[in-house]
Tab-separated table of C-alpha atoms in Angstrom:
chain	number	residue	atom	x	y	z
A	1067	MET	CA	0.176	0.005	0.130
A	1068	ASN	CA	1.212	3.549	-0.564
A	1069	LEU	CA	2.423	5.221	2.318
A	1070	THR	CA	-0.304	7.872	1.148
A	1071	GLU	CA	-3.166	5.841	1.471
A	1072	HIS	CA	-2.926	5.322	5.228
A	1073	THR	CA	-4.501	6.903	8.150
A	1074	LEU	CA	-2.547	9.275	10.965
A	1075	THR	CA	-2.966	5.811	13.438
A	1076	ASP	CA	-1.292	3.769	10.873
A	1077	LEU	CA	1.922	6.253	10.554
A	1078	GLN	CA	2.496	6.937	13.773
A	1079	GLN	CA	2.776	2.819	14.417
A	1080	LYS	CA	5.116	2.959	11.203
A	1081	LEU	CA	7.314	5.487	12.592
A	1082	ALA	CA	7.306	4.322	16.225
A	1083	ALA	CA	8.271	0.576	14.822
A	1084	GLY	CA	10.766	2.088	12.187
A	1085	GLU	CA	9.267	0.451	9.574
A	1086	THR	CA	9.277	4.559	7.723
A	1087	THR	CA	10.850	7.740	7.856
A	1088	SER	CA	8.986	11.029	8.646
A	1089	VAL	CA	11.584	12.155	5.704
A	1090	ALA	CA	10.038	9.114	3.241
A	1091	LEU	CA	6.184	10.043	4.418
A	1092	THR	CA	6.607	14.072	3.410
A	1093	ARG	CA	8.450	12.834	0.177
A	1094	ALA	CA	5.384	11.079	-0.548
A	1095	PHE	CA	2.806	13.221	0.415
A	1096	LEU	CA	4.656	16.199	-1.362
A	1097	ASP	CA	4.579	13.694	-4.589
A	1098	ARG	CA	1.200	12.667	-4.433
A	1099	ILE	CA	0.543	16.948	-4.214
A	1100	ALA	CA	2.342	17.594	-6.981
A	1101	ALA	CA	0.711	14.514	-8.910
A	1102	THR	CA	-2.892	15.935	-8.145
A	1103	ASP	CA	-3.455	19.361	-7.051
A	1104	ASP	CA	-3.609	20.944	-10.889
A	1105	ARG	CA	-6.917	19.077	-10.828
A	1106	LEU	CA	-7.774	19.981	-7.788
A	1107	ASN	CA	-6.043	22.855	-6.465
A	1108	ALA	CA	-6.307	22.652	-3.212
A	1109	PHE	CA	-3.103	24.416	-1.871
A	1110	ILE	CA	-2.586	27.590	-2.095
A	1111	THR	CA	0.757	27.321	-1.046
A	1112	VAL	CA	3.282	24.356	-0.588
A	1113	CYS	CA	6.492	24.179	2.009
A	1114	GLU	CA	8.551	21.760	0.412
A	1115	GLU	CA	11.695	22.935	1.707
A	1116	THR	CA	10.583	23.429	4.699
A	1117	ALA	CA	8.423	20.582	4.927
A	1118	LEU	CA	11.494	18.411	4.209
A	1119	GLN	CA	13.943	19.969	7.334
A	1120	GLU	CA	10.811	19.079	9.376
A	1121	ALA	CA	10.510	15.712	8.789
A	1122	ALA	CA	14.304	15.659	8.961
A	1123	GLU	CA	14.297	17.034	12.527
A	1124	ALA	CA	11.063	14.651	13.547
A	1125	ASP	CA	13.468	11.632	12.529
A	1126	ALA	CA	15.475	12.901	14.761
A	1127	ARG	CA	13.586	13.631	17.617
A	1128	ILE	CA	11.706	9.666	17.333
A	1129	ALA	CA	15.195	8.313	17.066
A	1130	ALA	CA	16.161	10.198	20.423
A	1131	GLY	CA	12.942	8.403	22.256
A	1132	LYS	CA	11.095	12.200	22.033
A	1133	ALA	CA	8.017	11.278	19.751
A	1134	GLN	CA	5.390	12.435	20.817
A	1135	PRO	CA	1.875	11.387	19.424
A	1136	LEU	CA	2.317	13.958	15.899
A	1137	THR	CA	6.094	13.613	15.762
A	1138	GLY	CA	6.621	13.455	12.258
A	1139	ILE	CA	2.923	13.194	10.606
A	1140	PRO	CA	2.734	15.172	7.305
A	1141	ILE	CA	-0.684	17.904	8.526
A	1142	ALA	CA	-1.783	20.754	6.099
A	1143	LEU	CA	-3.317	24.012	7.137
A	1144	LYS	CA	-6.466	26.098	5.740
A	1145	ASP	CA	-4.612	29.598	4.825
A	1146	ILE	CA	-6.360	31.220	7.909
A	1147	PHE	CA	-3.726	30.261	10.253
A	1148	ILE	CA	-0.661	32.820	10.886
A	1149	THR	CA	2.608	30.825	9.843
A	1150	GLU	CA	5.501	32.266	10.605
A	1151	GLY	CA	7.743	33.103	7.509
A	1152	VAL	CA	5.218	31.756	5.220
A	1153	ARG	CA	2.333	33.337	2.896
A	1154	THR	CA	-1.032	33.425	4.616
A	1155	THR	CA	-3.188	35.034	2.586
A	1156	CYS	CA	-6.949	33.878	3.497
A	1157	ALA	CA	-7.526	33.021	-0.160
A	1158	SER	CA	-7.822	36.771	-0.647
A	1159	LYS	CA	-5.779	39.707	-2.938
A	1160	ILE	CA	-5.797	41.937	-0.455
A	1161	LEU	CA	-3.162	39.645	1.411
A	1162	ASP	CA	-1.795	38.281	-1.416
A	1163	ASN	CA	1.691	38.731	-0.235
A	1164	PHE	CA	1.310	38.697	3.288
A	1165	ILE	CA	4.189	36.904	5.527
A	1166	PRO	CA	3.383	36.455	9.044
A	1167	PRO	CA	6.115	36.794	12.236
A	1168	TYR	CA	4.561	34.258	14.837
A	1169	ASN	CA	2.501	31.287	14.520
A	1170	GLY	CA	-1.020	31.246	15.657
A	1171	THR	CA	-1.728	28.775	19.151
A	1172	ALA	CA	-2.545	26.216	16.805
A	1173	VAL	CA	-0.302	25.958	15.099
A	1174	GLN	CA	2.542	25.714	17.290
A	1175	LYS	CA	1.163	23.672	19.351
A	1176	LEU	CA	1.297	21.066	16.323
A	1177	LYS	CA	5.002	22.538	15.835
A	1178	ASP	CA	6.188	21.630	18.992
A	1179	GLN	CA	4.770	18.162	18.843
A	1180	GLY	CA	6.280	17.935	16.199
A	1181	ALA	CA	4.050	17.770	13.185
A	1182	VAL	CA	5.206	18.740	9.822
A	1183	ILE	CA	3.479	21.760	7.900
A	1184	LEU	CA	2.913	20.419	4.274
A	1185	GLY	CA	1.771	23.643	3.627
A	1186	LYS	CA	-1.299	26.384	2.829
A	1187	LEU	CA	-4.515	25.292	1.876
A	1188	ASN	CA	-7.441	26.636	-0.572
A	1189	MET	CA	-10.205	28.255	0.841
A	1190	ASP	CA	-13.391	30.746	0.300
A	1191	GLU	CA	-11.889	33.957	1.043
A	1192	PHE	CA	-12.121	35.056	4.555
A	1193	ALA	CA	-13.927	32.016	5.048
A	1194	MET	CA	-17.036	33.340	3.459
A	1195	GLY	CA	-18.881	30.458	1.262
A	1196	SER	CA	-19.846	27.229	1.168
A	1197	SER	CA	-18.634	26.089	-1.863
A	1198	ASN	CA	-14.640	27.398	-2.020
A	1199	GLU	CA	-15.807	29.276	-5.243
A	1200	ASN	CA	-14.934	32.475	-3.616
A	1201	SER	CA	-11.226	32.544	-3.434
A	1202	ALA	CA	-8.771	34.297	-5.299
A	1203	ALA	CA	-6.589	31.550	-5.966
A	1204	GLY	CA	-9.814	30.018	-8.135
A	1205	PRO	CA	-12.246	27.119	-6.753
A	1206	CYS	CA	-10.936	24.006	-5.305
A	1207	ARG	CA	-12.434	21.094	-6.862
A	1208	ASN	CA	-13.882	18.103	-5.361
A	1209	PRO	CA	-11.559	15.101	-5.730
A	1210	TRP	CA	-14.737	12.390	-6.030
A	1211	ASP	CA	-15.861	14.559	-9.227
A	1212	THR	CA	-13.657	17.647	-10.257
A	1213	ASP	CA	-16.935	19.026	-11.762
A	1214	CYS	CA	-18.606	19.329	-8.165
A	1215	VAL	CA	-17.456	21.511	-5.361
A	1216	PRO	CA	-15.671	20.403	-2.123
A	1217	GLY	CA	-18.259	21.960	-0.095
A	1218	GLY	CA	-16.528	25.003	2.035
A	1219	SER	CA	-15.317	27.428	3.300
A	1220	SER	CA	-12.531	24.506	4.537
A	1221	GLY	CA	-12.538	23.617	1.103
A	1222	GLY	CA	-9.406	22.775	0.436
A	1223	SER	CA	-8.679	21.366	4.154
A	1224	ALA	CA	-11.262	18.354	2.812
A	1225	ALA	CA	-10.342	18.033	-0.545
A	1226	ALA	CA	-6.673	17.361	0.374
A	1227	VAL	CA	-7.751	14.385	3.077
A	1228	ALA	CA	-9.944	13.235	0.204
A	1229	ALA	CA	-7.732	12.894	-2.390
A	1230	GLN	CA	-4.801	11.573	-0.051
A	1231	GLN	CA	-2.455	14.892	-0.476
A	1232	ALA	CA	-2.205	15.278	4.088
A	1233	VAL	CA	-3.326	12.658	6.404
A	1234	ALA	CA	-5.134	15.593	8.228
A	1235	THR	CA	-5.357	19.168	7.953
A	1236	LEU	CA	-7.035	21.999	10.094
A	1237	GLY	CA	-9.870	23.997	9.570
A	1238	THR	CA	-12.435	26.499	10.975
A	1239	ASP	CA	-16.257	26.065	11.292
A	1240	THR	CA	-18.032	29.908	11.711
A	1241	GLY	CA	-21.516	28.130	10.190
A	1242	GLY	CA	-19.996	24.512	9.271
A	1243	SER	CA	-16.962	25.289	7.094
A	1244	ILE	CA	-15.293	21.922	8.448
A	1245	ARG	CA	-18.073	20.060	8.861
A	1246	GLN	CA	-19.870	20.175	5.600
A	1247	PRO	CA	-17.003	19.888	3.254
A	1248	ALA	CA	-16.054	17.014	4.906
A	1249	ALA	CA	-19.406	15.788	3.967
A	1250	CYS	CA	-18.592	16.902	0.541
A	1251	CYS	CA	-15.721	14.840	0.226
A	1252	GLY	CA	-16.347	11.644	2.310
A	1253	VAL	CA	-13.889	12.493	5.132
A	1254	VAL	CA	-14.942	12.972	9.167
A	1255	GLY	CA	-14.638	16.139	10.002
A	1256	LEU	CA	-14.752	17.522	13.818
A	1257	LYS	CA	-16.090	21.056	14.957
A	1258	PRO	CA	-15.259	21.735	18.901
A	1259	THR	CA	-17.058	23.288	21.662
A	1260	TYR	CA	-17.012	26.868	21.653
A	1261	GLY	CA	-13.676	28.063	23.465
A	1262	ARG	CA	-11.951	24.415	23.122
A	1263	VAL	CA	-9.324	25.640	20.803
A	1264	SER	CA	-7.456	28.824	20.844
A	1265	ARG	CA	-9.038	31.162	17.759
A	1266	TYR	CA	-5.038	32.849	18.774
A	1267	GLY	CA	-3.678	33.461	15.449
A	1268	VAL	CA	-6.724	32.698	13.032
A	1269	ILE	CA	-7.554	35.462	10.677
A	1270	ALA	CA	-11.075	36.352	12.068
A	1271	TYR	CA	-14.395	36.499	10.330
A	1272	ALA	CA	-16.897	36.344	13.209
A	1273	SER	CA	-15.212	36.220	16.195
A	1274	SER	CA	-18.491	34.782	18.529
A	1275	LEU	CA	-18.295	31.886	16.260
A	1276	ASP	CA	-14.910	30.812	14.296
A	1277	GLN	CA	-13.705	27.509	15.819
A	1278	VAL	CA	-10.570	26.068	14.745
A	1279	GLY	CA	-10.830	21.805	14.328
A	1280	PRO	CA	-9.579	19.250	12.241
A	1281	LEU	CA	-10.621	16.989	9.002
A	1282	ALA	CA	-8.825	13.767	9.181
A	1283	ARG	CA	-9.870	9.968	7.160
A	1284	THR	CA	-11.286	8.176	10.822
A	1285	VAL	CA	-13.008	9.525	13.924
A	1286	GLU	CA	-9.287	8.440	15.642
A	1287	ASP	CA	-7.186	10.470	13.674
A	1288	CYS	CA	-9.524	13.165	14.601
A	1289	ALA	CA	-9.434	12.677	18.168
A	1290	LEU	CA	-5.046	12.866	18.087
A	1291	MET	CA	-5.285	15.596	16.426
A	1292	LEU	CA	-8.458	17.575	18.854
A	1293	GLY	CA	-5.798	16.551	21.332
A	1294	ALA	CA	-2.723	18.330	19.896
A	1295	VAL	CA	-4.829	21.518	19.360
A	1296	ALA	CA	-7.184	21.936	22.468
A	1297	GLY	CA	-6.612	23.623	25.623
A	1298	TYR	CA	-6.359	26.971	27.036
A	1299	ASP	CA	-4.819	29.915	25.910
A	1300	PRO	CA	-4.329	33.192	27.826
A	1301	GLN	CA	-3.943	34.671	24.386
A	1302	ASP	CA	-7.252	34.258	23.429
A	1303	SER	CA	-9.865	35.657	25.816
A	1304	THR	CA	-12.624	33.574	24.578
A	1305	SER	CA	-10.443	30.290	25.513
A	1306	VAL	CA	-12.027	27.866	28.459
A	1307	ASP	CA	-9.970	26.861	30.958
A	1308	ILE	CA	-10.701	23.858	31.609
A	1309	PRO	CA	-8.971	20.533	31.312
A	1310	VAL	CA	-8.779	18.660	27.587
A	1311	PRO	CA	-9.450	15.047	28.588
A	1312	ASP	CA	-7.647	11.978	26.463
A	1313	TYR	CA	-9.905	11.524	23.339
A	1314	THR	CA	-8.656	8.661	22.577
A	1315	ALA	CA	-9.174	6.459	25.599
A	1316	ASP	CA	-12.923	6.267	25.534
A	1317	LEU	CA	-13.257	5.294	22.236
A	1318	LYS	CA	-14.463	1.921	21.790
A	1319	GLY	CA	-16.809	2.385	24.512
A	1320	GLY	CA	-19.679	2.134	22.567
A	1321	VAL	CA	-22.999	3.863	22.550
A	1322	ALA	CA	-25.328	1.002	24.077
A	1323	GLY	CA	-27.797	2.675	26.332
A	1324	MET	CA	-26.911	6.031	25.145
A	1325	LYS	CA	-29.903	8.524	24.248
A	1326	VAL	CA	-29.715	9.726	20.853
A	1327	GLY	CA	-31.734	12.478	19.764
A	1328	LEU	CA	-33.896	13.198	16.028
A	1329	PRO	CA	-34.988	16.795	15.516
A	1330	LYS	CA	-37.960	16.304	13.873
A	1331	GLU	CA	-37.235	19.934	12.117
A	1332	TYR	CA	-34.186	18.589	10.413
A	1333	PHE	CA	-36.256	16.442	8.611
A	1334	ILE	CA	-37.450	18.304	5.804
A	1335	ASP	CA	-39.600	18.836	2.290
A	1336	GLY	CA	-36.128	20.317	0.884
A	1337	LEU	CA	-34.177	17.060	1.931
A	1338	ASP	CA	-32.840	15.272	-0.795
A	1339	PRO	CA	-34.300	11.678	-0.824
A	1340	GLU	CA	-31.208	9.890	-1.528
A	1341	VAL	CA	-29.335	11.910	2.074
A	1342	LYS	CA	-32.242	10.860	3.502
A	1343	HIS	CA	-32.222	7.766	2.880
A	1344	ALA	CA	-28.624	7.573	4.123
A	1345	VAL	CA	-29.320	9.127	6.975
A	1346	GLU	CA	-32.119	7.233	8.091
A	1347	ALA	CA	-30.145	3.804	7.104
A	1348	ALA	CA	-27.406	5.333	10.110
A	1349	VAL	CA	-30.051	5.795	12.490
A	1350	GLU	CA	-30.796	2.089	11.946
A	1351	GLN	CA	-27.319	1.083	12.358
A	1352	TYR	CA	-27.151	2.952	15.888
A	1353	GLN	CA	-30.208	1.043	17.139
A	1354	LYS	CA	-28.665	-1.814	16.531
A	1355	LEU	CA	-25.495	-1.045	18.021
A	1356	GLY	CA	-27.831	-0.107	21.580
A	1357	ALA	CA	-28.351	3.234	21.168
A	1358	ASP	CA	-31.899	4.271	22.017
A	1359	VAL	CA	-33.331	6.657	19.333
A	1360	VAL	CA	-35.883	8.972	20.061
A	1361	GLU	CA	-37.273	12.445	18.464
A	1362	ILE	CA	-37.016	15.635	20.260
A	1363	SER	CA	-37.848	19.279	18.774
A	1364	LEU	CA	-35.802	22.341	18.041
A	1365	PRO	CA	-38.419	24.898	17.726
A	1366	HIS	CA	-35.879	28.041	16.443
A	1367	THR	CA	-34.143	26.325	14.334
A	1368	GLU	CA	-36.383	27.768	11.501
A	1369	TYR	CA	-34.754	31.484	12.378
A	1370	ALA	CA	-31.270	29.764	12.208
A	1371	VAL	CA	-29.915	31.045	9.144
A	1372	ALA	CA	-31.480	34.360	9.587
A	1373	CYS	CA	-30.134	34.947	12.326
A	1374	TYR	CA	-26.304	33.718	11.828
A	1375	TYR	CA	-26.649	35.813	8.433
A	1376	LEU	CA	-26.992	39.470	10.807
A	1377	ILE	CA	-24.272	38.362	13.343
A	1378	ALA	CA	-22.241	36.678	10.996
A	1379	THR	CA	-22.176	39.393	8.441
A	1380	ALA	CA	-21.823	42.243	11.305
A	1381	GLU	CA	-18.597	40.642	13.120
A	1382	ALA	CA	-17.035	40.564	9.574
A	1383	SER	CA	-18.211	44.021	8.981
A	1384	ALA	CA	-15.454	44.896	12.131
A	1385	ASN	CA	-13.555	42.431	11.738
A	1386	LEU	CA	-12.607	43.148	8.122
A	1387	ALA	CA	-12.511	46.953	8.198
A	1388	ARG	CA	-9.236	46.557	10.225
A	1389	TYR	CA	-7.674	45.869	5.885
A	1390	ASP	CA	-7.235	49.791	4.670
A	1391	GLY	CA	-4.165	49.860	2.947
A	1392	VAL	CA	-2.136	51.365	5.556
A	1393	ARG	CA	-1.833	49.108	8.578
A	1394	TYR	CA	-3.600	46.430	6.680
A	1395	GLY	CA	-3.986	44.326	3.360
A	1396	ASP	CA	-2.220	45.795	-0.528
A	1397	ARG	CA	-2.582	49.456	-1.034
A	1398	LYS	CA	-4.111	50.322	-3.720
A	1399	ASP	CA	-3.152	54.192	-4.455
A	1400	PRO	CA	-4.885	56.210	-7.186
A	1401	GLY	CA	-3.059	59.330	-5.986
A	1402	GLU	CA	-6.591	61.169	-4.829
A	1403	GLY	CA	-6.266	61.237	-1.372
A	1404	LEU	CA	-6.736	58.778	1.396
A	1405	VAL	CA	-10.509	58.079	0.959
A	1406	GLU	CA	-9.550	57.240	-2.593
A	1407	MET	CA	-7.250	55.029	-1.526
A	1408	TYR	CA	-8.872	53.233	0.853
A	1409	ARG	CA	-11.712	52.313	-1.401
A	1410	ALA	CA	-9.653	50.902	-4.181
A	1411	SER	CA	-7.635	48.966	-2.166
A	1412	ARG	CA	-10.878	47.664	-0.653
A	1413	ALA	CA	-12.103	47.573	-3.976
A	1414	GLN	CA	-9.837	45.508	-5.539
A	1415	GLY	CA	-8.135	43.576	-2.424
A	1416	PHE	CA	-12.239	42.201	-1.575
A	1417	GLY	CA	-13.875	39.955	-3.463
A	1418	ASP	CA	-17.623	40.276	-4.267
A	1419	GLU	CA	-19.146	37.440	-1.390
A	1420	VAL	CA	-16.365	39.535	0.919
A	1421	LYS	CA	-18.279	43.039	-0.092
A	1422	ARG	CA	-21.657	41.553	-0.025
A	1423	ARG	CA	-21.277	40.383	3.954
A	1424	ILE	CA	-19.690	43.575	4.759
A	1425	MET	CA	-22.595	45.256	3.377
A	1426	LEU	CA	-25.106	43.479	5.094
A	1427	GLY	CA	-23.314	43.766	8.159
A	1428	THR	CA	-22.314	46.869	8.506
A	1429	TYR	CA	-26.563	47.964	7.365
A	1430	ALA	CA	-27.485	45.554	10.396
A	1431	LEU	CA	-24.946	47.811	12.492
A	1432	SER	CA	-26.055	51.266	11.548
A	1433	SER	CA	-27.811	53.734	13.428
A	1434	GLY	CA	-31.308	53.002	13.631
A	1435	TYR	CA	-31.518	49.841	12.336
A	1436	TYR	CA	-29.529	47.745	15.231
A	1437	ASP	CA	-32.214	47.041	17.373
A	1438	ALA	CA	-33.802	46.029	14.865
A	1439	TYR	CA	-31.571	43.221	12.958
A	1440	TYR	CA	-28.648	42.692	15.158
A	1441	LEU	CA	-29.994	42.731	18.536
A	1442	LYS	CA	-32.658	40.628	17.587
A	1443	ALA	CA	-30.450	38.176	16.162
A	1444	GLN	CA	-28.452	37.642	19.870
A	1445	LYS	CA	-32.076	37.292	21.089
A	1446	VAL	CA	-32.809	34.891	18.588
A	1447	ARG	CA	-29.202	33.003	19.050
A	1448	THR	CA	-29.925	32.874	22.800
A	1449	LEU	CA	-33.142	30.638	22.267
A	1450	ILE	CA	-31.410	28.332	19.220
A	1451	ARG	CA	-28.927	27.527	22.095
A	1452	GLN	CA	-31.224	27.251	24.817
A	1453	ASP	CA	-33.261	24.425	22.651
A	1454	PHE	CA	-30.263	22.775	22.338
A	1455	LEU	CA	-29.378	22.950	26.202
A	1456	ASN	CA	-33.043	22.096	26.497
A	1457	ALA	CA	-33.026	18.668	24.186
A	1458	PHE	CA	-29.447	17.895	26.042
A	1459	GLU	CA	-31.412	17.296	28.805
A	1460	GLN	CA	-33.307	14.149	27.495
A	1461	VAL	CA	-30.952	12.920	25.447
A	1462	ASP	CA	-26.623	12.281	25.488
A	1463	LEU	CA	-26.302	13.526	21.410
A	1464	ILE	CA	-28.116	14.781	18.459
A	1465	LEU	CA	-27.949	13.455	15.162
A	1466	THR	CA	-28.729	15.035	11.553
A	1467	PRO	CA	-28.029	14.906	8.274
A	1468	VAL	CA	-24.616	17.729	7.068
A	1469	ALA	CA	-26.205	19.534	4.117
A	1470	PRO	CA	-29.421	18.760	2.411
A	1471	THR	CA	-27.791	17.607	-0.518
A	1472	VAL	CA	-24.345	16.148	-1.889
A	1473	ALA	CA	-21.805	18.265	-3.550
A	1474	PHE	CA	-23.305	20.076	-6.046
A	1475	GLY	CA	-21.703	21.499	-9.527
A	1476	LEU	CA	-19.080	24.059	-9.888
A	1477	GLY	CA	-20.807	27.637	-10.573
A	1478	GLU	CA	-24.424	25.756	-10.186
A	1479	LYS	CA	-25.562	28.537	-7.291
A	1480	THR	CA	-23.058	31.301	-7.175
A	1481	ASP	CA	-25.898	33.613	-9.104
A	1482	ASP	CA	-27.872	32.674	-6.518
A	1483	PRO	CA	-26.809	33.771	-2.913
A	1484	LEU	CA	-29.867	32.376	-1.002
A	1485	GLN	CA	-29.849	28.830	-2.411
A	1486	MET	CA	-26.164	29.033	-1.170
A	1487	TYR	CA	-26.423	30.274	2.687
A	1488	LEU	CA	-28.933	27.392	2.865
A	1489	SER	CA	-26.431	24.694	1.966
A	1490	ASP	CA	-25.528	25.312	5.775
A	1491	ILE	CA	-28.944	25.334	7.369
A	1492	PHE	CA	-28.314	22.393	9.316
A	1493	THR	CA	-24.819	23.001	10.579
A	1494	ILE	CA	-25.426	26.562	11.671
A	1495	PRO	CA	-27.479	26.307	14.937
A	1496	VAL	CA	-24.457	24.483	16.327
A	1497	ASN	CA	-22.360	27.628	15.762
A	1498	LEU	CA	-24.713	29.925	17.169
A	1499	ALA	CA	-25.220	27.410	19.978
A	1500	GLY	CA	-21.565	27.145	20.402
A	1501	THR	CA	-21.729	23.451	21.218
A	1502	CYS	CA	-19.584	20.671	19.026
A	1503	GLY	CA	-20.752	18.877	15.957
A	1504	LEU	CA	-18.827	15.620	13.839
A	1505	SER	CA	-19.709	14.998	10.291
A	1506	LEU	CA	-18.834	11.090	9.119
A	1507	PRO	CA	-19.161	9.346	5.680
A	1508	CYS	CA	-22.763	7.210	5.963
A	1509	GLY	CA	-23.486	6.778	2.367
A	1510	PHE	CA	-22.979	7.623	-1.318
A	1511	SER	CA	-25.436	8.894	-3.773
A	1512	THR	CA	-26.130	6.821	-7.128
A	1513	SER	CA	-23.948	9.868	-9.079
A	1514	GLY	CA	-21.352	8.515	-6.452
A	1515	MET	CA	-20.925	11.471	-4.288
A	1516	PRO	CA	-20.038	10.955	-0.363
A	1517	ILE	CA	-23.338	11.683	2.665
A	1518	GLY	CA	-22.805	12.935	5.448
A	1519	LEU	CA	-24.332	12.597	8.927
A	1520	GLN	CA	-23.653	15.094	11.847
A	1521	LEU	CA	-23.877	14.310	15.392
A	1522	ILE	CA	-24.469	16.675	17.589
A	1523	GLY	CA	-22.450	16.856	21.538
A	1524	LYS	CA	-23.480	18.280	24.520
A	1525	PRO	CA	-20.886	21.723	24.755
A	1526	PHE	CA	-17.151	20.071	25.860
A	1527	ASP	CA	-18.195	17.257	25.169
A	1528	GLU	CA	-16.327	15.927	22.795
A	1529	ALA	CA	-15.464	12.560	24.017
A	1530	THR	CA	-18.429	10.977	24.020
A	1531	LEU	CA	-19.446	12.848	20.217
A	1532	LEU	CA	-16.471	11.244	19.329
A	1533	ARG	CA	-16.847	7.702	21.150
A	1534	ALA	CA	-20.585	7.729	19.347
A	1535	GLY	CA	-18.453	8.167	15.768
A	1536	GLN	CA	-16.231	5.287	16.549
A	1537	ALA	CA	-19.037	3.092	16.927
A	1538	PHE	CA	-20.614	4.005	13.880
A	1539	GLU	CA	-17.603	4.291	11.891
A	1540	GLN	CA	-16.005	0.918	12.545
A	1541	SER	CA	-19.694	-0.787	11.966
A	1542	THR	CA	-19.946	0.651	8.644
A	1543	GLU	CA	-17.902	0.569	5.495
A	1544	TRP	CA	-18.057	4.248	4.341
A	1545	HIS	CA	-15.075	5.967	5.327
A	1546	THR	CA	-12.801	2.784	3.729
A	1547	ARG	CA	-13.860	3.971	0.171
A	1548	LYS	CA	-11.336	5.998	-1.707
A	1549	SER	CA	-11.650	9.110	-4.496
A	1550	GLY	CA	-10.351	8.232	-8.109
A	1551	ILE	CA	-8.375	10.870	-7.904
C-alpha cells in the first residue's frame, strides 16, 4: 500500500516501529500533491523545503526517543492560520503577499509536537462561502468528481484529505465550514465547542462563531488532532480554562444505552431523498448498536439562517474594517487622497462575496437598524442555544444530516446567494449554540458522491461525540472508500 493511503494512526505505528521515516512520508505526500493538485487546486502554498527540514528534525526526535503523538506526521493547514515566515492569504487578493512574523497557537502546538507542515490550503475568501468558489486562488475541486465543489469554506482542507495529499488537516468552522466540506468529500470533520481550541493567530471572520477543528480520514485520527490543539490559551480571551481529556481513551466504549435525539425540524421537505435515506439507515445502525433513538424538537431552528447571516456579517464588517491599505492589506493608491486610497484598496482587494457580507453587516449595525436586526438576532441566538440545552437534558447527543444535498456542480449556485447560504442550514445552529458537531461518511448517492452524517454533542463533551462516531464508523465501511483521483 502507498504510504499516503494510510491513516494517521497507521503512520504513527509505522514511524514508531521504524518501518518508515518522516522524510519518506513527507516526500510521498509532496509527490502526491505534485501529481494531483493541478486537477484539484487544494493548495495555495506548498512548503516543500521547510517540510522536508521539519521531517528530518522529526526523525531525529524519534531516534532520540522523544516522539509525541504527531511527531513526523505530514499535516496541512487552511490558509486562514497565521504561520511564521509562510505566506498567509486567506484566499484574498488583499493579503496576497502577507508573510506573518509569528505562529498562531494551534499551529505552534502542532509544531511543538513535531508535526510536519506541508503547506496552506485553499478556502473561500476570509472563510465566507459554502463551495470554495469564492477564492482569489480559484475554486478548489472535489476529488470524487472534479466538476463538483468540495464544500466550503474549508474546501481545500477536506479535498486534501480525501485526495491523500495530507493525512490530516486543520480548518475553521463558523457556520459549518468544517462539517459541510467533510460531508462533501467523504472524510471526518470535527467542529469543537466554542472556546475549546484557541483562535489566537486565526484570521477572524465572525469572532463569536469561529472555531478551529480537524479533518481526517477516521474518527480516531480526528481525536488525536483535537488532543494536540485543544486547551486553554491566555492569548485568546474566549478560550475556556477546563481540562482536556484524552480523546482516544474511551473511543471504543460503544453506544449501548446512549440516548440519541432526532430533531423533527431537520428532516424537512427540501432534504434530498438519497441523503434522507442514508441518514435513516445510519439511525437504524445506531439502534442495532444499542442506542435508544427518540424524536426531539429544536423549535427555533427555522430562524437560524437569518439569525446567522445577521450576526456573522455584522462581526465580519467590524473585523474586516482593519484591511484599509494602511495597517493591513495590499495598498492601491490612485493618488487622489486618503478616502480614494481606502476605496481603491478595498474595492480591488476584496471579492464579491466578501463585499456582500461587509455591506449586509454594516447595514445591520447602522444607526436606527441595530436594535431591529443585530440585537434581535442575538436574542434569537439565545433561544436557539436554549433549544439545544433543553434537548440535552433528554438525550446524550443529536443526530441530523450535515447538508440537504450532496456536493453540487461548480457554478451551480454562484448566481443565487440565498440557495448557497441554505447549504449550511443544518450546521449553522451548532455554531449559534456554541456546542460541538461531528461530520462522518454515512453513504453515497447514485452518482457516487459522499453523504455526511452529523452528530451534535453537549458543550465540551467532544469525548462522547467521538465515541459515538467511532462506533458507527467501525460498524460500517463508508470511511474505507477512496476517491478516484
